[in-house]
mmCIF file of C-alpha atoms in Angstrom:
data_model
loop_
_atom_site.group_PDB
_atom_site.id
_atom_site.type_symbol
_atom_site.label_atom_id
_atom_site.label_comp_id
_atom_site.label_asym_id
_atom_site.label_seq_id
_atom_site.Cartn_x
_atom_site.Cartn_y
_atom_site.Cartn_z
ATOM 1 C CA MET C 10 59.632 -48.547 -93.362
ATOM 2 C CA SER C 11 59.076 -45.937 -95.888
ATOM 3 C CA ASN C 12 61.742 -43.345 -97.019
ATOM 4 C CA GLN C 13 58.513 -40.655 -95.509
ATOM 5 C CA SER C 14 58.378 -42.270 -92.541
ATOM 6 C CA ARG C 15 61.699 -42.847 -92.302
ATOM 7 C CA THR C 16 62.302 -38.652 -92.434
ATOM 8 C CA SER C 17 59.401 -38.023 -89.972
ATOM 9 C CA SER C 18 60.543 -40.340 -86.498
ATOM 10 C CA LYS C 19 64.191 -38.513 -87.877
ATOM 11 C CA ALA C 20 63.102 -35.221 -87.840
ATOM 12 C CA LEU C 21 60.854 -35.636 -84.325
ATOM 13 C CA ASP C 22 64.059 -37.060 -82.682
ATOM 14 C CA ARG C 23 66.212 -33.708 -83.583
ATOM 15 C CA SER C 24 63.729 -31.576 -82.664
ATOM 16 C CA ASP C 25 63.020 -33.396 -79.482
ATOM 17 C CA GLU C 26 66.291 -33.574 -79.144
ATOM 18 C CA ARG C 27 66.848 -30.203 -80.028
ATOM 19 C CA VAL C 28 63.868 -28.958 -77.744
ATOM 20 C CA THR C 29 65.935 -30.948 -74.885
ATOM 21 C CA HIS C 30 69.291 -29.378 -75.459
ATOM 22 C CA ALA C 31 68.480 -25.749 -75.753
ATOM 23 C CA GLU C 32 65.489 -25.864 -72.979
ATOM 24 C CA GLY C 33 66.941 -27.860 -70.709
ATOM 25 C CA ILE C 34 64.894 -29.483 -67.581
ATOM 26 C CA SER C 35 61.385 -27.975 -69.136
ATOM 27 C CA GLY C 36 62.798 -28.642 -72.772
ATOM 28 C CA MET C 37 63.041 -32.562 -71.293
ATOM 29 C CA ILE C 38 59.436 -32.261 -69.561
ATOM 30 C CA ARG C 39 58.289 -30.782 -73.421
ATOM 31 C CA ALA C 40 60.995 -33.561 -75.313
ATOM 32 C CA PHE C 41 58.804 -36.868 -72.790
ATOM 33 C CA VAL C 42 55.366 -35.607 -73.772
ATOM 34 C CA GLY C 43 55.973 -35.492 -77.127
ATOM 35 C CA ARG C 44 56.526 -39.302 -77.073
ATOM 36 C CA VAL C 45 54.566 -40.525 -74.930
ATOM 37 C CA ARG C 46 51.952 -38.206 -77.280
ATOM 38 C CA SER C 47 53.546 -40.374 -80.725
ATOM 39 C CA GLY C 48 53.090 -43.522 -78.866
ATOM 40 C CA ASP C 49 56.695 -44.429 -77.051
ATOM 41 C CA LEU C 50 55.664 -44.549 -73.209
ATOM 42 C CA GLY C 51 58.212 -46.286 -71.700
ATOM 43 C CA MET C 52 57.755 -47.689 -68.066
ATOM 44 C CA LEU C 53 54.380 -44.480 -67.532
ATOM 45 C CA PRO C 54 52.015 -46.961 -67.286
ATOM 46 C CA VAL C 55 53.127 -50.342 -65.283
ATOM 47 C CA ALA C 56 54.501 -47.224 -63.316
ATOM 48 C CA VAL C 57 50.427 -45.274 -62.457
ATOM 49 C CA GLY C 58 49.015 -49.117 -61.987
ATOM 50 C CA LEU C 59 51.330 -49.668 -59.731
ATOM 51 C CA VAL C 60 50.413 -46.145 -58.085
ATOM 52 C CA VAL C 61 47.040 -47.421 -58.489
ATOM 53 C CA ILE C 62 47.382 -50.323 -56.691
ATOM 54 C CA SER C 63 49.262 -49.292 -54.204
ATOM 55 C CA THR C 64 46.862 -46.144 -52.818
ATOM 56 C CA ILE C 65 43.937 -48.988 -53.259
ATOM 57 C CA PHE C 66 44.876 -51.432 -51.251
ATOM 58 C CA SER C 67 45.930 -49.169 -49.334
ATOM 59 C CA ILE C 68 43.389 -47.979 -48.670
ATOM 60 C CA LEU C 69 40.929 -50.942 -48.088
ATOM 61 C CA ASN C 70 44.232 -52.241 -45.752
ATOM 62 C CA PRO C 71 46.400 -50.346 -44.210
ATOM 63 C CA ILE C 72 48.967 -52.740 -43.338
ATOM 64 C CA PHE C 73 49.510 -53.203 -47.586
ATOM 65 C CA LEU C 74 52.431 -50.623 -46.971
ATOM 66 C CA ALA C 75 53.743 -50.845 -44.318
ATOM 67 C CA PRO C 76 57.395 -51.598 -43.948
ATOM 68 C CA ASN C 77 58.074 -55.118 -43.101
ATOM 69 C CA ASN C 78 55.326 -56.627 -45.903
ATOM 70 C CA LEU C 79 56.761 -55.053 -48.803
ATOM 71 C CA VAL C 80 59.697 -56.675 -46.856
ATOM 72 C CA ASN C 81 57.663 -59.181 -47.638
ATOM 73 C CA LEU C 82 56.395 -58.422 -50.936
ATOM 74 C CA LEU C 83 60.414 -57.735 -52.868
ATOM 75 C CA PHE C 84 60.716 -61.017 -50.788
ATOM 76 C CA ASP C 85 58.273 -62.651 -53.350
ATOM 77 C CA CYS C 86 59.011 -61.076 -55.968
ATOM 78 C CA ALA C 87 62.951 -62.369 -56.478
ATOM 79 C CA THR C 88 62.136 -65.549 -57.072
ATOM 80 C CA VAL C 89 58.955 -65.296 -59.800
ATOM 81 C CA GLY C 90 60.991 -61.840 -61.556
ATOM 82 C CA ILE C 91 64.039 -63.657 -62.167
ATOM 83 C CA ILE C 92 61.899 -66.382 -64.346
ATOM 84 C CA SER C 93 60.454 -62.905 -65.935
ATOM 85 C CA LEU C 94 63.810 -61.574 -66.850
ATOM 86 C CA GLY C 95 64.886 -64.445 -68.961
ATOM 87 C CA ILE C 96 61.095 -64.775 -70.669
ATOM 88 C CA VAL C 97 62.180 -60.589 -71.492
ATOM 89 C CA CYS C 98 65.294 -61.788 -73.734
ATOM 90 C CA VAL C 99 63.444 -63.745 -75.532
ATOM 91 C CA LEU C 100 59.769 -62.265 -76.181
ATOM 92 C CA LEU C 101 62.761 -59.259 -77.740
ATOM 93 C CA LEU C 102 63.068 -62.187 -80.394
ATOM 94 C CA GLY C 103 59.277 -62.624 -81.151
ATOM 95 C CA GLU C 104 59.910 -65.918 -79.354
ATOM 96 C CA ILE C 105 58.410 -67.808 -75.979
ATOM 97 C CA ASP C 106 58.803 -70.059 -73.492
ATOM 98 C CA LEU C 107 56.461 -71.762 -72.060
ATOM 99 C CA SER C 108 58.577 -74.153 -69.797
ATOM 100 C CA VAL C 109 60.295 -71.841 -67.162
ATOM 101 C CA GLY C 110 58.181 -72.640 -64.502
ATOM 102 C CA SER C 111 58.192 -76.146 -65.314
ATOM 103 C CA MET C 112 62.060 -76.125 -65.809
ATOM 104 C CA SER C 113 62.524 -73.967 -62.234
ATOM 105 C CA GLY C 114 60.428 -76.052 -60.966
ATOM 106 C CA LEU C 115 62.912 -79.498 -61.574
ATOM 107 C CA ALA C 116 66.002 -77.037 -59.943
ATOM 108 C CA SER C 117 64.233 -77.155 -57.343
ATOM 109 C CA ALA C 118 64.144 -81.009 -57.182
ATOM 110 C CA ILE C 119 67.460 -81.510 -58.519
ATOM 111 C CA ILE C 120 69.195 -79.633 -56.026
ATOM 112 C CA GLY C 121 66.491 -81.160 -52.637
ATOM 113 C CA VAL C 122 67.830 -85.135 -54.317
ATOM 114 C CA LEU C 123 71.177 -83.554 -55.197
ATOM 115 C CA TRP C 124 72.173 -81.972 -52.048
ATOM 116 C CA VAL C 125 69.382 -83.176 -49.764
ATOM 117 C CA ASN C 126 69.678 -87.363 -50.682
ATOM 118 C CA THR C 127 72.805 -88.222 -52.281
ATOM 119 C CA GLY C 128 74.623 -85.730 -50.321
ATOM 120 C CA VAL C 129 76.942 -84.018 -53.134
ATOM 121 C CA PRO C 130 77.941 -80.382 -52.039
ATOM 122 C CA LEU C 131 75.695 -77.272 -52.161
ATOM 123 C CA LEU C 132 77.744 -75.305 -54.972
ATOM 124 C CA LEU C 133 78.026 -78.630 -56.972
ATOM 125 C CA ALA C 134 74.381 -78.641 -56.972
ATOM 126 C CA ILE C 135 73.516 -75.495 -58.212
ATOM 127 C CA GLY C 136 75.853 -75.823 -60.895
ATOM 128 C CA LEU C 137 74.510 -78.913 -62.217
ATOM 129 C CA ALA C 138 70.864 -77.211 -61.788
ATOM 130 C CA LEU C 139 72.485 -75.130 -63.820
ATOM 131 C CA ALA C 140 74.131 -76.372 -66.629
ATOM 132 C CA THR C 141 70.631 -78.506 -67.084
ATOM 133 C CA GLY C 142 69.537 -75.494 -66.921
ATOM 134 C CA ALA C 143 71.151 -74.150 -70.196
ATOM 135 C CA ALA C 144 71.049 -77.793 -71.986
ATOM 136 C CA VAL C 145 67.593 -77.322 -72.131
ATOM 137 C CA GLY C 146 67.257 -73.733 -73.261
ATOM 138 C CA ALA C 147 70.382 -74.872 -76.170
ATOM 139 C CA LEU C 148 68.033 -77.828 -77.497
ATOM 140 C CA TYR C 149 64.790 -75.294 -77.875
ATOM 141 C CA ALA C 150 67.780 -73.307 -79.505
ATOM 142 C CA LEU C 151 68.087 -76.113 -81.623
ATOM 143 C CA LEU C 152 65.028 -77.404 -83.000
ATOM 144 C CA TYR C 153 63.599 -74.240 -83.942
ATOM 145 C CA THR C 154 66.581 -73.171 -85.843
ATOM 146 C CA ARG C 155 67.529 -76.440 -87.539
ATOM 147 C CA LEU C 156 63.884 -78.223 -87.179
ATOM 148 C CA GLY C 157 61.761 -75.009 -87.965
ATOM 149 C CA MET C 158 59.864 -75.991 -84.556
ATOM 150 C CA PRO C 159 57.683 -73.119 -83.374
ATOM 151 C CA SER C 160 59.049 -72.085 -80.222
ATOM 152 C CA PHE C 161 56.029 -71.842 -78.531
ATOM 153 C CA VAL C 162 55.147 -76.234 -79.661
ATOM 154 C CA ALA C 163 58.566 -76.695 -78.258
ATOM 155 C CA THR C 164 58.785 -75.958 -75.290
ATOM 156 C CA LEU C 165 55.392 -76.727 -74.471
ATOM 157 C CA ALA C 166 55.771 -79.966 -75.145
ATOM 158 C CA GLY C 167 59.424 -78.890 -72.868
ATOM 159 C CA LEU C 168 56.953 -77.964 -70.749
ATOM 160 C CA LEU C 169 55.241 -81.344 -70.316
ATOM 161 C CA ALA C 170 58.458 -83.404 -70.260
ATOM 162 C CA LEU C 171 59.877 -81.535 -67.279
ATOM 163 C CA LEU C 172 57.386 -81.552 -65.087
ATOM 164 C CA GLY C 173 57.231 -85.327 -66.253
ATOM 165 C CA MET C 174 61.242 -85.193 -64.788
ATOM 166 C CA GLN C 175 59.989 -83.094 -62.040
ATOM 167 C CA LEU C 176 58.069 -85.961 -61.073
ATOM 168 C CA TYR C 177 60.180 -88.545 -61.916
ATOM 169 C CA ILE C 178 63.475 -87.509 -60.018
ATOM 170 C CA LEU C 179 61.282 -87.014 -56.973
ATOM 171 C CA GLY C 180 59.206 -89.876 -56.771
ATOM 172 C CA PRO C 181 56.426 -90.876 -54.271
ATOM 173 C CA THR C 182 57.183 -88.834 -51.457
ATOM 174 C CA GLY C 183 57.032 -85.958 -53.674
ATOM 175 C CA SER C 184 58.643 -83.953 -51.262
ATOM 176 C CA ILE C 185 62.341 -83.002 -49.846
ATOM 177 C CA ASN C 186 63.369 -80.076 -47.082
ATOM 178 C CA LEU C 187 66.107 -78.444 -46.835
ATOM 179 C CA PRO C 188 67.835 -77.554 -44.049
ATOM 180 C CA TYR C 189 66.413 -74.703 -42.290
ATOM 181 C CA ALA C 190 69.974 -73.300 -41.145
ATOM 182 C CA SER C 191 71.678 -73.917 -44.288
ATOM 183 C CA PRO C 192 72.987 -69.884 -46.174
ATOM 184 C CA LEU C 193 70.953 -71.213 -49.101
ATOM 185 C CA VAL C 194 67.323 -70.808 -46.571
ATOM 186 C CA ARG C 195 68.766 -68.601 -44.360
ATOM 187 C CA PHE C 196 69.202 -66.607 -48.597
ATOM 188 C CA GLY C 197 65.975 -66.805 -49.641
ATOM 189 C CA GLN C 198 64.042 -66.511 -46.017
ATOM 190 C CA ILE C 199 66.118 -64.330 -43.450
ATOM 191 C CA LEU C 200 68.912 -62.235 -45.232
ATOM 192 C CA VAL C 201 68.713 -58.842 -45.416
ATOM 193 C CA MET C 202 71.262 -55.956 -46.002
ATOM 194 C CA PRO C 203 73.110 -53.683 -43.785
ATOM 195 C CA ALA C 204 70.768 -50.245 -43.521
ATOM 196 C CA TRP C 205 73.877 -48.634 -44.180
ATOM 197 C CA LEU C 206 75.255 -50.405 -47.065
ATOM 198 C CA SER C 207 71.517 -50.613 -48.767
ATOM 199 C CA HIS C 208 71.531 -46.153 -48.557
ATOM 200 C CA LEU C 209 74.979 -46.639 -50.376
ATOM 201 C CA LEU C 210 74.025 -48.807 -53.463
ATOM 202 C CA ALA C 211 71.363 -45.879 -52.947
ATOM 203 C CA LEU C 212 73.494 -43.426 -54.557
ATOM 204 C CA ALA C 213 75.063 -46.104 -57.535
ATOM 205 C CA PRO C 214 71.831 -45.184 -60.223
ATOM 206 C CA GLY C 215 71.962 -40.809 -59.674
ATOM 207 C CA ALA C 216 75.376 -41.116 -60.070
ATOM 208 C CA VAL C 217 75.496 -43.223 -62.653
ATOM 209 C CA ILE C 218 73.620 -41.254 -64.737
ATOM 210 C CA ILE C 219 75.816 -38.060 -64.227
ATOM 211 C CA VAL C 220 78.736 -40.245 -64.395
ATOM 212 C CA ALA C 221 77.950 -41.253 -67.904
ATOM 213 C CA GLY C 222 75.999 -38.493 -69.059
ATOM 214 C CA LEU C 223 79.134 -35.875 -67.915
ATOM 215 C CA ALA C 224 81.628 -38.110 -70.412
ATOM 216 C CA VAL C 225 79.178 -38.817 -73.362
ATOM 217 C CA ARG C 226 78.182 -34.337 -73.841
ATOM 218 C CA ARG C 227 82.116 -34.389 -73.354
ATOM 219 C CA ARG C 228 82.185 -36.527 -76.106
ATOM 220 C CA ARG C 229 79.945 -34.830 -78.422
ATOM 221 C CA GLN C 230 81.580 -31.194 -77.734
ATOM 222 C CA THR C 231 84.650 -32.287 -78.630
ATOM 223 C CA VAL C 232 83.064 -32.976 -82.282
ATOM 224 C CA ASN C 233 80.927 -29.703 -82.255
ATOM 225 C CA LEU C 234 77.684 -31.460 -81.923
ATOM 226 C CA SER C 235 74.945 -30.313 -79.213
ATOM 227 C CA SER C 236 75.086 -31.641 -75.818
ATOM 228 C CA ARG C 237 72.325 -32.316 -73.850
ATOM 229 C CA PRO C 238 72.705 -29.662 -70.033
ATOM 230 C CA VAL C 239 73.954 -30.048 -66.943
ATOM 231 C CA SER C 240 71.224 -28.918 -65.399
ATOM 232 C CA THR C 241 69.224 -31.812 -66.618
ATOM 233 C CA LEU C 242 71.215 -34.272 -65.902
ATOM 234 C CA VAL C 243 71.708 -33.645 -61.872
ATOM 235 C CA PHE C 244 67.438 -33.342 -61.850
ATOM 236 C CA LYS C 245 67.427 -36.845 -63.398
ATOM 237 C CA ALA C 246 69.865 -37.473 -60.872
ATOM 238 C CA ALA C 247 68.643 -36.219 -58.020
ATOM 239 C CA VAL C 248 64.895 -37.117 -58.831
ATOM 240 C CA LEU C 249 65.813 -40.576 -59.082
ATOM 241 C CA THR C 250 68.748 -40.619 -55.556
ATOM 242 C CA LEU C 251 65.454 -39.703 -53.943
ATOM 243 C CA ALA C 252 62.918 -41.306 -54.360
ATOM 244 C CA VAL C 253 65.385 -45.210 -54.242
ATOM 245 C CA GLU C 254 66.583 -43.143 -51.038
ATOM 246 C CA GLY C 255 63.493 -42.822 -49.810
ATOM 247 C CA ALA C 256 62.228 -46.284 -50.321
ATOM 248 C CA ILE C 257 65.384 -47.799 -48.498
ATOM 249 C CA TYR C 258 64.404 -45.594 -45.958
ATOM 250 C CA TYR C 259 61.493 -47.045 -44.882
ATOM 251 C CA LEU C 260 62.381 -50.575 -45.635
ATOM 252 C CA ASN C 261 64.499 -49.995 -43.366
ATOM 253 C CA VAL C 262 61.526 -48.743 -40.875
ATOM 254 C CA GLY C 263 60.996 -52.711 -41.360
ATOM 255 C CA ARG C 264 63.913 -55.464 -41.434
ATOM 256 C CA GLY C 265 65.982 -54.124 -44.375
ATOM 257 C CA VAL C 266 66.209 -54.900 -48.208
ATOM 258 C CA PRO C 267 66.858 -58.664 -48.918
ATOM 259 C CA TRP C 268 69.305 -59.950 -50.721
ATOM 260 C CA MET C 269 67.785 -61.639 -52.764
ATOM 261 C CA PHE C 270 66.156 -59.006 -54.060
ATOM 262 C CA GLY C 271 69.704 -57.242 -54.407
ATOM 263 C CA LEU C 272 70.405 -60.063 -56.401
ATOM 264 C CA PHE C 273 67.203 -59.901 -59.134
ATOM 265 C CA VAL C 274 68.727 -56.151 -58.583
ATOM 266 C CA LEU C 275 71.994 -56.331 -59.773
ATOM 267 C CA LEU C 276 71.233 -59.500 -62.595
ATOM 268 C CA VAL C 277 68.516 -56.624 -64.111
ATOM 269 C CA VAL C 278 71.826 -53.600 -64.154
ATOM 270 C CA VAL C 279 73.485 -56.402 -66.077
ATOM 271 C CA LEU C 280 70.831 -57.634 -68.504
ATOM 272 C CA ASN C 281 70.029 -54.098 -69.116
ATOM 273 C CA TYR C 282 74.185 -52.940 -69.441
ATOM 274 C CA ALA C 283 74.503 -55.956 -72.216
ATOM 275 C CA LEU C 284 70.915 -55.159 -73.964
ATOM 276 C CA THR C 285 71.964 -52.289 -74.122
ATOM 277 C CA LYS C 286 75.865 -51.677 -74.760
ATOM 278 C CA THR C 287 76.677 -54.605 -76.651
ATOM 279 C CA LYS C 288 77.025 -55.848 -79.797
ATOM 280 C CA TRP C 289 74.596 -58.738 -78.387
ATOM 281 C CA GLY C 290 72.662 -56.564 -77.199
ATOM 282 C CA ARG C 291 72.679 -54.938 -79.882
ATOM 283 C CA SER C 292 71.831 -57.679 -82.279
ATOM 284 C CA ILE C 293 68.605 -58.776 -79.936
ATOM 285 C CA PHE C 294 67.353 -56.177 -80.990
ATOM 286 C CA ALA C 295 68.551 -56.099 -84.677
ATOM 287 C CA VAL C 296 65.949 -59.697 -84.515
ATOM 288 C CA GLY C 297 62.971 -59.208 -83.294
ATOM 289 C CA GLY C 298 62.374 -56.713 -84.835
ATOM 290 C CA ASN C 299 63.614 -58.185 -88.548
ATOM 291 C CA ARG C 300 65.646 -61.510 -88.805
ATOM 292 C CA GLU C 301 65.928 -61.494 -92.018
ATOM 293 C CA ALA C 302 67.942 -57.336 -92.123
ATOM 294 C CA ALA C 303 69.748 -58.472 -90.105
ATOM 295 C CA ARG C 304 71.026 -61.886 -90.979
ATOM 296 C CA ARG C 305 71.973 -59.544 -94.252
ATOM 297 C CA SER C 306 73.930 -57.668 -92.371
ATOM 298 C CA GLY C 307 75.687 -59.621 -90.618
ATOM 299 C CA ILE C 308 74.681 -61.447 -87.783
ATOM 300 C CA ASN C 309 75.152 -64.799 -87.287
ATOM 301 C CA VAL C 310 70.865 -65.120 -86.980
ATOM 302 C CA ARG C 311 71.594 -68.922 -84.970
ATOM 303 C CA ARG C 312 74.021 -67.208 -82.035
ATOM 304 C CA ILE C 313 71.658 -65.540 -81.270
ATOM 305 C CA TYR C 314 68.528 -67.595 -80.519
ATOM 306 C CA LEU C 315 70.711 -69.987 -79.379
ATOM 307 C CA SER C 316 72.100 -67.216 -76.425
ATOM 308 C CA ALA C 317 68.101 -65.797 -76.046
ATOM 309 C CA PHE C 318 67.001 -69.962 -75.542
ATOM 310 C CA MET C 319 70.219 -71.064 -73.262
ATOM 311 C CA LEU C 320 70.005 -67.941 -70.884
ATOM 312 C CA CYS C 321 66.266 -67.846 -70.691
ATOM 313 C CA SER C 322 65.923 -71.667 -69.115
ATOM 314 C CA THR C 323 69.000 -70.509 -67.045
ATOM 315 C CA LEU C 324 67.647 -67.865 -65.088
ATOM 316 C CA ALA C 325 64.641 -70.063 -64.685
ATOM 317 C CA THR C 326 66.673 -72.729 -63.702
ATOM 318 C CA LEU C 327 68.058 -69.529 -60.757
ATOM 319 C CA GLY C 328 64.626 -69.307 -59.666
ATOM 320 C CA GLY C 329 64.232 -72.580 -59.160
ATOM 321 C CA ILE C 330 66.142 -72.893 -57.129
ATOM 322 C CA LEU C 331 65.172 -69.271 -55.478
ATOM 323 C CA SER C 332 62.224 -70.392 -54.728
ATOM 324 C CA ALA C 333 63.107 -73.065 -53.002
ATOM 325 C CA SER C 334 64.798 -71.998 -51.021
ATOM 326 C CA ARG C 335 62.433 -69.732 -49.760
ATOM 327 C CA LEU C 336 59.694 -72.499 -49.170
ATOM 328 C CA ALA C 337 62.531 -73.935 -47.679
ATOM 329 C CA SER C 338 61.737 -77.618 -49.754
ATOM 330 C CA SER C 339 61.842 -78.958 -52.822
ATOM 331 C CA SER C 340 58.157 -80.489 -54.078
ATOM 332 C CA GLN C 341 55.756 -81.407 -57.024
ATOM 333 C CA GLN C 342 54.557 -78.374 -56.938
ATOM 334 C CA ALA C 343 57.152 -75.971 -57.524
ATOM 335 C CA GLY C 344 56.874 -74.295 -60.261
ATOM 336 C CA THR C 345 53.423 -75.375 -61.390
ATOM 337 C CA GLY C 346 50.035 -72.940 -61.251
ATOM 338 C CA ASP C 347 50.345 -69.722 -62.001
ATOM 339 C CA VAL C 348 54.457 -69.714 -61.786
ATOM 340 C CA ASN C 349 54.084 -69.794 -65.427
ATOM 341 C CA LEU C 350 51.852 -67.306 -66.150
ATOM 342 C CA ASN C 351 53.031 -64.762 -63.352
ATOM 343 C CA ALA C 352 56.079 -64.803 -64.958
ATOM 344 C CA ILE C 353 55.069 -63.916 -68.838
ATOM 345 C CA ALA C 354 53.241 -61.005 -67.618
ATOM 346 C CA ALA C 355 55.696 -59.536 -66.017
ATOM 347 C CA ALA C 356 57.418 -58.390 -69.466
ATOM 348 C CA VAL C 357 55.109 -58.702 -71.012
ATOM 349 C CA ILE C 358 53.255 -55.766 -68.000
ATOM 350 C CA GLY C 359 56.435 -54.166 -67.519
ATOM 351 C CA GLY C 360 56.335 -52.819 -71.436
ATOM 352 C CA THR C 361 58.282 -56.040 -73.248
ATOM 353 C CA SER C 362 56.230 -56.253 -76.687
ATOM 354 C CA LEU C 363 54.923 -59.312 -78.136
ATOM 355 C CA PHE C 364 55.824 -58.120 -81.179
ATOM 356 C CA GLY C 365 59.494 -58.552 -80.310
ATOM 357 C CA GLY C 366 62.219 -55.769 -81.062
ATOM 358 C CA ARG C 367 61.081 -53.597 -78.438
ATOM 359 C CA GLY C 368 61.118 -54.393 -74.210
ATOM 360 C CA SER C 369 63.431 -53.451 -71.371
ATOM 361 C CA ALA C 370 65.002 -56.145 -68.311
ATOM 362 C CA TYR C 371 63.798 -53.646 -66.263
ATOM 363 C CA SER C 372 60.637 -54.147 -67.625
ATOM 364 C CA ALA C 373 61.038 -57.585 -65.142
ATOM 365 C CA LEU C 374 61.569 -55.472 -62.170
ATOM 366 C CA LEU C 375 58.406 -53.183 -63.039
ATOM 367 C CA GLY C 376 56.403 -55.985 -64.164
ATOM 368 C CA ILE C 377 56.520 -59.064 -61.407
ATOM 369 C CA ILE C 378 56.300 -56.285 -58.148
ATOM 370 C CA VAL C 379 53.217 -54.527 -59.498
ATOM 371 C CA ILE C 380 51.670 -58.713 -60.298
ATOM 372 C CA GLN C 381 53.150 -59.668 -56.208
ATOM 373 C CA ALA C 382 51.302 -56.613 -55.344
ATOM 374 C CA ILE C 383 48.639 -57.239 -56.567
ATOM 375 C CA SER C 384 49.044 -61.426 -55.575
ATOM 376 C CA ASN C 385 50.115 -59.753 -51.968
ATOM 377 C CA GLY C 386 46.735 -56.845 -52.167
ATOM 378 C CA LEU C 387 44.056 -59.675 -52.140
ATOM 379 C CA THR C 388 45.640 -62.301 -50.233
ATOM 380 C CA LEU C 389 45.760 -59.493 -47.387
ATOM 381 C CA LEU C 390 41.837 -59.091 -47.722
ATOM 382 C CA ASN C 391 41.598 -62.672 -47.643
ATOM 383 C CA LEU C 392 39.982 -62.566 -51.323
ATOM 384 C CA SER C 393 39.932 -66.423 -52.710
ATOM 385 C CA SER C 394 42.438 -67.693 -55.046
ATOM 386 C CA SER C 395 40.021 -67.322 -58.559
ATOM 387 C CA LEU C 396 40.304 -63.438 -58.208
ATOM 388 C CA ARG C 397 43.757 -62.255 -57.849
ATOM 389 C CA TYR C 398 43.716 -65.304 -61.976
ATOM 390 C CA MET C 399 40.822 -63.379 -63.039
ATOM 391 C CA ILE C 400 42.620 -59.533 -62.156
ATOM 392 C CA THR C 401 46.266 -61.044 -62.600
ATOM 393 C CA GLY C 402 44.049 -61.844 -66.226
ATOM 394 C CA ALA C 403 42.471 -58.613 -67.083
ATOM 395 C CA VAL C 404 45.887 -56.309 -66.152
ATOM 396 C CA LEU C 405 47.752 -58.883 -68.582
ATOM 397 C CA ALA C 406 45.141 -58.085 -71.080
ATOM 398 C CA ILE C 407 44.895 -54.120 -70.051
ATOM 399 C CA ALA C 408 49.293 -54.404 -70.842
ATOM 400 C CA VAL C 409 48.798 -56.794 -74.544
ATOM 401 C CA ILE C 410 46.566 -53.738 -75.964
ATOM 402 C CA VAL C 411 47.967 -50.079 -74.685
ATOM 403 C CA ASP C 412 51.523 -51.699 -75.778
ATOM 404 C CA SER C 413 49.239 -52.493 -79.230
ATOM 405 C CA LEU C 414 47.322 -48.699 -79.246
ATOM 406 C CA ALA C 415 51.279 -47.702 -78.862
ATOM 407 C CA ARG C 416 52.712 -49.495 -81.356
ATOM 408 C CA ARG C 417 50.209 -48.407 -84.086
ATOM 409 C CA SER C 418 50.639 -44.843 -82.948
ATOM 410 C CA ARG C 419 53.916 -44.916 -83.097
ATOM 411 C CA VAL C 420 53.896 -46.505 -86.654
ATOM 412 C CA SER C 421 51.452 -43.309 -87.964
ATOM 413 C CA HIS C 422 54.004 -41.275 -86.041
ATOM 414 C CA GLY C 423 56.586 -42.220 -87.948
ATOM 415 C CA ARG C 424 58.722 -43.675 -84.844
ATOM 416 C CA ALA C 425 58.342 -47.726 -85.171
#
């Protein structure tokens, strides 16, 4: 970036900050509009898309927005969503992992063979599956950082190898049924949070905004820097709390909030904290933005790639385990079909850039809700899976186009 672009970017950031600090809520809105005009869209496209999709499907079939249908949708979101969360990590580095679907299928097979056929305790079987996933991710990182093999090629080879391993260990039967009454299957199919607990947890995001915001405000005032008005913090917290509490109330009219979806959200929050508040997270963005500059600044680039690929494969393994619990079986079809497509598409549709260095853990959460909303809505309309593939592909293409255009706009405004 040129000196002129850096100066322009800093001037725009200071301008946004002054407006926000000076005018409270109205200033916050103006700063948001300014960021959108300059190409910093954030989660806006996926939020608008989700509203449009929900409106269309609810008009075509009112059952789409029925509480119990939304509960089922959240159950389905968790499995692929956790896989997509790992994809976010490698996309932030400007890389890709095409084998996450096969890795999830292999994890499902490992659970079935070890737990059901061999009699290994469930927790030990889960631990061995997760260790296998971590080892596969480490192998990808080794091939990339030591041998220079592109991640596209390495993970494509892994896709085939892992699929072969899955078929081999399942044997000629091709399918293993998991005990329906087991805690794993109950967790994936029927367990939901108590209503009081879900409402209590819904207060957490707003509380975090206020507590963290007040802490930042005190630190800035200590060194005589301008700070955001308390009214801005209260407004953001109130809007978010009302939205989440309203959604929780509506879900509790039906079966309630699934524990499996709660686990997914917890992982999103943990990864978001790691990406935004830790040295590791800052290093991820630095390497994704400019690998050579990150190396010269003292970042251990190889270690960052190792951690990202290991985390991606481990999360794919966890997603495969939860998929097995959701279906109550381990089969040759697990991890195949559109699992890869949906996991990668969710991360991109949610706002993670294919160019690296830009994205959020919340991309996986919002993106997979969009993907599953499309799939669920088309299923309710009794439309063929061919239309689901075409529509999902179109939405993915639109997301990439929006990302590319936004990137150009940020470059022209000095915010790249």
